[in-house]
Coordinates of C-alpha atoms in Angstrom, one line a residue:
M4 CA 30.2 19.7 -21.5
K5 CA 31.3 16.2 -20.8
Y6 CA 32.1 14.8 -17.3
R7 CA 33.6 11.7 -15.9
R8 CA 32.8 10.8 -12.3
T9 CA 32.3 11.6 -9.8
L10 CA 33.9 15.4 4.5
T11 CA 34.0 18.3 7.7
C12 CA 34.1 19.2 11.3
G13 CA 32.3 18.0 14.4
L14 CA 29.7 15.2 14.3
V15 CA 27.7 17.0 17.0
A16 CA 27.7 20.3 15.0
A17 CA 26.6 18.5 11.8
V18 CA 23.7 16.9 13.6
A19 CA 22.7 20.2 15.1
A20 CA 23.1 22.1 11.8
G21 CA 20.4 19.8 10.2
G22 CA 22.7 18.3 7.6
I23 CA 23.0 14.7 6.5
W24 CA 22.8 13.4 10.0
A25 CA 20.0 15.5 11.4
G26 CA 17.7 13.5 13.6
M27 CA 20.3 10.8 14.3
S28 CA 22.1 10.2 17.5
V29 CA 25.8 11.1 17.7
S30 CA 26.6 7.3 17.8
E31 CA 24.5 6.7 14.7
A32 CA 26.1 9.6 13.0
A33 CA 29.6 8.3 13.8
T34 CA 28.8 4.9 12.3
T35 CA 27.3 6.4 9.2
G36 CA 30.1 8.9 9.0
L37 CA 32.7 6.4 8.0
A38 CA 30.9 6.0 4.7
V39 CA 30.4 9.6 3.8
R40 CA 32.6 11.9 5.9
G41 CA 36.2 12.6 5.2
G42 CA 38.0 11.6 2.0
A43 CA 36.3 8.8 -0.1
P44 CA 38.3 8.3 -3.3
Y45 CA 36.6 6.4 -6.1
I46 CA 37.8 2.9 -6.9
Y47 CA 37.0 1.6 -10.4
T48 CA 38.0 -2.1 -10.3
P49 CA 38.2 -2.7 -14.1
V50 CA 41.2 -0.4 -14.2
S51 CA 44.4 -2.4 -14.2
G52 CA 46.8 -1.8 -11.5
S53 CA 44.3 -0.6 -8.9
K54 CA 45.9 -0.1 -5.5
D55 CA 45.1 -2.2 -2.4
P56 CA 42.6 0.0 -0.5
V57 CA 43.6 -1.4 2.9
K58 CA 47.3 -0.4 2.3
V59 CA 46.1 3.0 1.1
M60 CA 44.1 3.5 4.3
Q61 CA 47.2 2.6 6.3
A62 CA 49.4 5.0 4.3
T63 CA 47.1 8.0 4.0
G64 CA 44.5 8.1 6.8
V65 CA 41.7 7.7 4.3
K66 CA 38.8 5.8 6.0
A67 CA 36.3 5.3 3.1
F68 CA 36.1 4.6 -0.6
T69 CA 33.5 5.1 -3.3
I70 CA 33.1 1.9 -5.4
A71 CA 32.0 2.4 -9.0
F72 CA 29.8 1.6 -10.9
I73 CA 26.4 -0.1 -10.7
L74 CA 24.7 -0.1 -14.1
N75 CA 21.7 -1.9 -15.6
K76 CA 21.6 -5.4 -17.1
G77 CA 18.4 -6.4 -19.1
T78 CA 15.4 -4.5 -17.7
C79 CA 15.9 -2.5 -14.5
T80 CA 18.3 -5.1 -13.0
P81 CA 21.3 -3.7 -11.1
T82 CA 24.8 -5.1 -12.0
W83 CA 28.4 -4.1 -11.7
D84 CA 29.6 -2.7 -15.0
S85 CA 32.5 -5.3 -14.7
G86 CA 30.5 -8.3 -13.7
T87 CA 27.4 -9.6 -11.9
L88 CA 25.8 -7.8 -8.9
N89 CA 26.8 -10.6 -6.4
D90 CA 30.5 -10.2 -7.2
S91 CA 32.7 -12.1 -4.7
S92 CA 35.7 -9.9 -5.5
K93 CA 33.7 -6.7 -4.7
Q94 CA 32.4 -8.3 -1.5
K95 CA 35.9 -9.4 -0.5
M96 CA 37.2 -5.8 -1.0
I97 CA 34.4 -4.3 0.9
N98 CA 34.9 -6.7 3.8
A99 CA 38.6 -5.9 3.9
I100 CA 37.9 -2.2 4.0
R101 CA 35.4 -2.6 6.8
G102 CA 37.7 -5.0 8.6
A103 CA 40.4 -2.3 8.6
G104 CA 38.0 0.1 10.2
G105 CA 36.6 1.9 7.1
D106 CA 33.5 1.7 5.0
V107 CA 32.3 2.2 1.4
V108 CA 29.9 4.2 -0.7
V109 CA 28.6 2.4 -3.8
S110 CA 28.2 4.6 -6.9
F111 CA 25.4 4.1 -9.5
G112 CA 25.7 5.5 -13.1
G113 CA 28.7 7.3 -14.3
Y114 CA 29.6 8.6 -17.7
S115 CA 28.9 5.6 -19.9
G116 CA 27.0 2.4 -20.0
N117 CA 23.3 1.4 -19.6
K118 CA 21.9 3.3 -16.6
L119 CA 19.2 2.1 -14.2
G120 CA 17.6 5.5 -14.4
N121 CA 17.0 5.0 -18.1
S122 CA 15.9 1.3 -17.9
C123 CA 13.6 1.4 -14.9
S124 CA 10.1 2.6 -16.0
N125 CA 9.2 4.4 -12.8
E126 CA 10.6 5.6 -9.5
T127 CA 9.2 2.6 -7.6
K128 CA 11.1 0.1 -9.8
L129 CA 14.2 2.3 -9.7
A130 CA 14.1 2.5 -5.9
A131 CA 13.7 -1.3 -5.8
A132 CA 16.8 -1.7 -7.9
Y133 CA 18.8 0.6 -5.6
Q134 CA 17.5 -1.4 -2.7
K135 CA 18.9 -4.7 -4.0
V136 CA 22.4 -3.2 -3.8
I137 CA 21.8 -1.5 -0.5
D138 CA 20.6 -4.8 1.0
L139 CA 23.3 -7.0 -0.6
Y140 CA 26.2 -4.8 0.6
K141 CA 24.6 -3.4 3.8
L142 CA 25.2 0.1 2.6
K143 CA 24.9 3.3 4.7
A144 CA 25.3 5.6 1.8
I145 CA 24.8 5.5 -2.0
D146 CA 26.1 7.9 -4.7
I147 CA 24.1 8.5 -7.9
D148 CA 26.6 9.8 -10.5
L149 CA 24.1 11.4 -12.8
E150 CA 25.7 12.0 -16.1
A151 CA 25.1 11.9 -19.9
G152 CA 21.8 10.4 -20.9
E153 CA 20.6 9.8 -17.4
V154 CA 20.4 13.5 -16.5
S155 CA 17.1 13.6 -18.4
Q156 CA 15.7 11.1 -15.8
S157 CA 16.5 13.3 -12.9
K158 CA 12.9 13.6 -11.6
K159 CA 12.5 9.8 -11.6
V160 CA 15.9 9.5 -9.8
L161 CA 15.0 12.0 -7.2
K162 CA 11.6 10.3 -6.5
A163 CA 13.4 7.0 -6.2
L164 CA 15.8 8.5 -3.7
K165 CA 12.9 9.7 -1.7
I166 CA 11.5 6.1 -1.5
V167 CA 15.0 4.8 -0.5
K168 CA 15.2 7.3 2.4
Q169 CA 11.7 6.3 3.5
K170 CA 12.7 2.6 3.6
N171 CA 16.2 2.9 5.0
A172 CA 16.5 4.8 8.3
G173 CA 19.7 6.9 8.4
I174 CA 20.9 6.2 4.9
S175 CA 22.8 9.0 3.2
T176 CA 22.0 9.9 -0.5
I177 CA 24.6 11.6 -2.6
L178 CA 23.9 13.1 -6.0
T179 CA 27.1 13.8 -8.1
L180 CA 26.7 16.2 -11.0
G181 CA 28.8 17.9 -13.7
T182 CA 29.3 21.6 -13.3
G183 CA 30.5 24.7 -15.0
K184 CA 32.9 27.2 -13.4
N185 CA 30.0 29.1 -11.8
G186 CA 27.8 26.3 -10.8
L187 CA 25.3 23.8 -12.4
E188 CA 24.5 24.5 -16.0
G189 CA 22.0 23.2 -18.6
D190 CA 19.7 20.5 -17.5
E191 CA 21.6 20.0 -14.2
A192 CA 20.8 23.6 -13.1
G193 CA 17.1 22.7 -12.7
I194 CA 17.7 19.6 -10.5
P195 CA 17.9 21.4 -7.1
G196 CA 14.4 22.9 -7.8
Q197 CA 13.1 19.5 -8.7
A198 CA 14.5 18.1 -5.4
A199 CA 13.0 20.9 -3.4
A200 CA 9.5 20.3 -4.9
I201 CA 9.4 16.7 -3.4
G202 CA 11.0 17.4 -0.1
S203 CA 14.7 17.4 -1.0
P204 CA 15.7 13.7 -0.8
V205 CA 19.4 14.5 -1.5
D206 CA 21.7 14.7 1.5
N207 CA 24.8 15.7 -0.4
W208 CA 25.2 17.5 -3.7
T209 CA 28.6 16.8 -5.1
I210 CA 30.0 18.5 -8.2
M211 CA 32.7 17.3 -10.6
P212 CA 34.7 20.5 -11.4
F213 CA 37.2 19.4 -13.9
D214 CA 36.2 18.8 -17.5
F215 CA 35.3 22.4 -18.3
S216 CA 34.2 23.2 -21.9
D217 CA 36.8 25.8 -22.6
N218 CA 39.6 23.1 -22.6
D219 CA 42.0 25.5 -20.9
S220 CA 45.3 23.9 -20.1
S221 CA 46.4 26.9 -18.0
L222 CA 43.3 26.8 -15.8
D223 CA 43.9 26.9 -12.0
H224 CA 41.7 24.1 -10.9
G225 CA 41.9 25.0 -7.3
K226 CA 40.4 28.4 -7.9
A227 CA 38.0 27.1 -10.6
T228 CA 36.7 24.4 -8.1
V229 CA 36.0 27.0 -5.4
S230 CA 34.2 29.2 -8.0
A231 CA 32.0 26.2 -9.1
S232 CA 31.3 25.3 -5.5
E233 CA 30.2 28.8 -4.6
G234 CA 28.0 28.8 -7.7
L235 CA 26.4 25.6 -6.5
H236 CA 26.0 27.1 -3.0
K237 CA 23.9 30.0 -4.4
Q238 CA 21.8 27.6 -6.5
L239 CA 21.1 25.3 -3.6
K240 CA 20.3 28.2 -1.2
S241 CA 17.9 29.6 -3.7
A242 CA 16.1 26.3 -4.2
L243 CA 16.3 24.7 -0.8
G244 CA 16.4 27.7 1.6
G245 CA 18.2 27.6 4.9
S246 CA 21.4 29.1 6.4
D247 CA 24.7 29.2 4.6
A248 CA 26.0 26.7 7.1
S249 CA 23.2 24.2 6.4
I250 CA 23.7 24.5 2.7
Y251 CA 27.5 24.1 2.8
A252 CA 26.8 20.9 4.9
K253 CA 24.9 19.5 1.9
Q254 CA 27.8 20.2 -0.5
G255 CA 30.7 18.1 -1.8
I256 CA 33.5 18.1 -4.3
S257 CA 34.7 15.3 -6.6
S258 CA 37.8 16.3 -8.4
M259 CA 40.2 14.4 -10.7
N260 CA 43.8 13.7 -9.8
G261 CA 46.2 14.8 -12.5
Q262 CA 45.3 15.0 -16.2
T263 CA 41.6 15.5 -16.9
D264 CA 39.5 14.3 -19.8
S265 CA 39.9 17.7 -21.4
N266 CA 43.1 19.7 -21.6
G267 CA 43.5 20.4 -17.9
N268 CA 45.7 19.2 -15.1
V269 CA 44.6 19.1 -11.5
T270 CA 47.7 19.3 -9.2
V271 CA 48.4 18.3 -5.6
A272 CA 48.5 22.1 -4.9
N273 CA 45.0 22.4 -6.3
F274 CA 43.9 19.6 -4.0
K275 CA 45.3 21.6 -1.0
T276 CA 43.3 24.6 -2.1
M277 CA 40.2 22.5 -2.2
L278 CA 41.0 21.0 1.2
A279 CA 41.3 24.4 2.8
Y280 CA 38.0 25.4 1.2
V281 CA 36.0 22.4 2.3
Q282 CA 37.4 22.6 5.9
Q283 CA 36.7 26.3 6.1
H284 CA 33.1 26.1 4.9
G285 CA 32.0 22.8 6.3
L286 CA 31.4 20.8 3.1
T287 CA 30.6 17.1 3.8
R288 CA 32.2 15.3 0.9
F289 CA 35.7 15.4 -0.7
T290 CA 36.6 12.8 -3.2
Y291 CA 38.3 12.3 -6.6
W292 CA 38.4 10.1 -9.6
E293 CA 40.3 7.7 -9.3
L294 CA 42.5 5.8 -6.9
S295 CA 44.6 3.9 -9.4
R296 CA 45.5 7.2 -11.1
D297 CA 47.3 8.5 -8.0
T298 CA 51.1 8.6 -7.9
S299 CA 53.1 5.8 -6.3
N300 CA 53.6 8.1 -3.2
L301 CA 49.8 8.6 -3.0
D302 CA 50.3 12.3 -3.0
Y303 CA 46.7 13.2 -3.9
T304 CA 45.2 10.7 -1.5
K305 CA 47.3 12.0 1.4
V306 CA 45.6 15.4 0.9
I307 CA 42.2 13.7 0.9
G308 CA 43.1 11.8 4.0
K309 CA 43.5 15.0 6.0
F310 CA 39.8 15.6 5.7
Q311 CA 38.4 13.4 8.4
G312 CA 35.4 15.2 9.8

């Protein structure tokens, strides 16, 4: 399968449940929550016609965005795929989002390009590369969009995330993975076990349930997404242990608004099905690829904006 890219109720309940914010005070959880709770649509700045995120926030209630992608330049050197790491236009956009009361997640990896996980020779160097971005943009959350050739580097990535969590109190780590209709498949299926073996440094496991291999244009992506998420739930519970509530609190969904890369179409109605599911079960991330693809009325983003945690 090929994939492209890739929150819930009650801050006090989330802390008590031992999810992403376990061990943090309620005030700390609220500050971090802007970056990872509620809807956080991806923004891919090289796409022409990208919408003004501040205006989107005002129109939809969305409080956060996921900015993509950090790749590698040279040897184990982080850079935006559309420019240098210290990109004034990215900083300006991030400042504007934060100035409007929101926050951002920065995403590493994606479907194509030279990945840090492949270039950095070990987990220490990879963690240092992640750290450069965390420090520069003062991040409270990072997303590792683990796709294509970087999936083979999953053990190194997980070990690097463990180092990141040790060095950054309260930071949230998100791992975004491709999925089949019944959960993680192929090499991705073994990653929860790899994480468990080193103390589970992933706070949120987000799936990308859209580019399914059967290329079915009639597929109901709402139902298929629920099926995929329930499959992930069983896999995470088997690998990590814990209650159903604690596992759901580690899960997320990253869909695609409209036409997928295969033969499918994810509708606004499908998004509403996903919204009901994440609210009912207490998932902690709900996002999509990608903001510029939304309609002029921001129909998809308005659904995402209803998920505020």
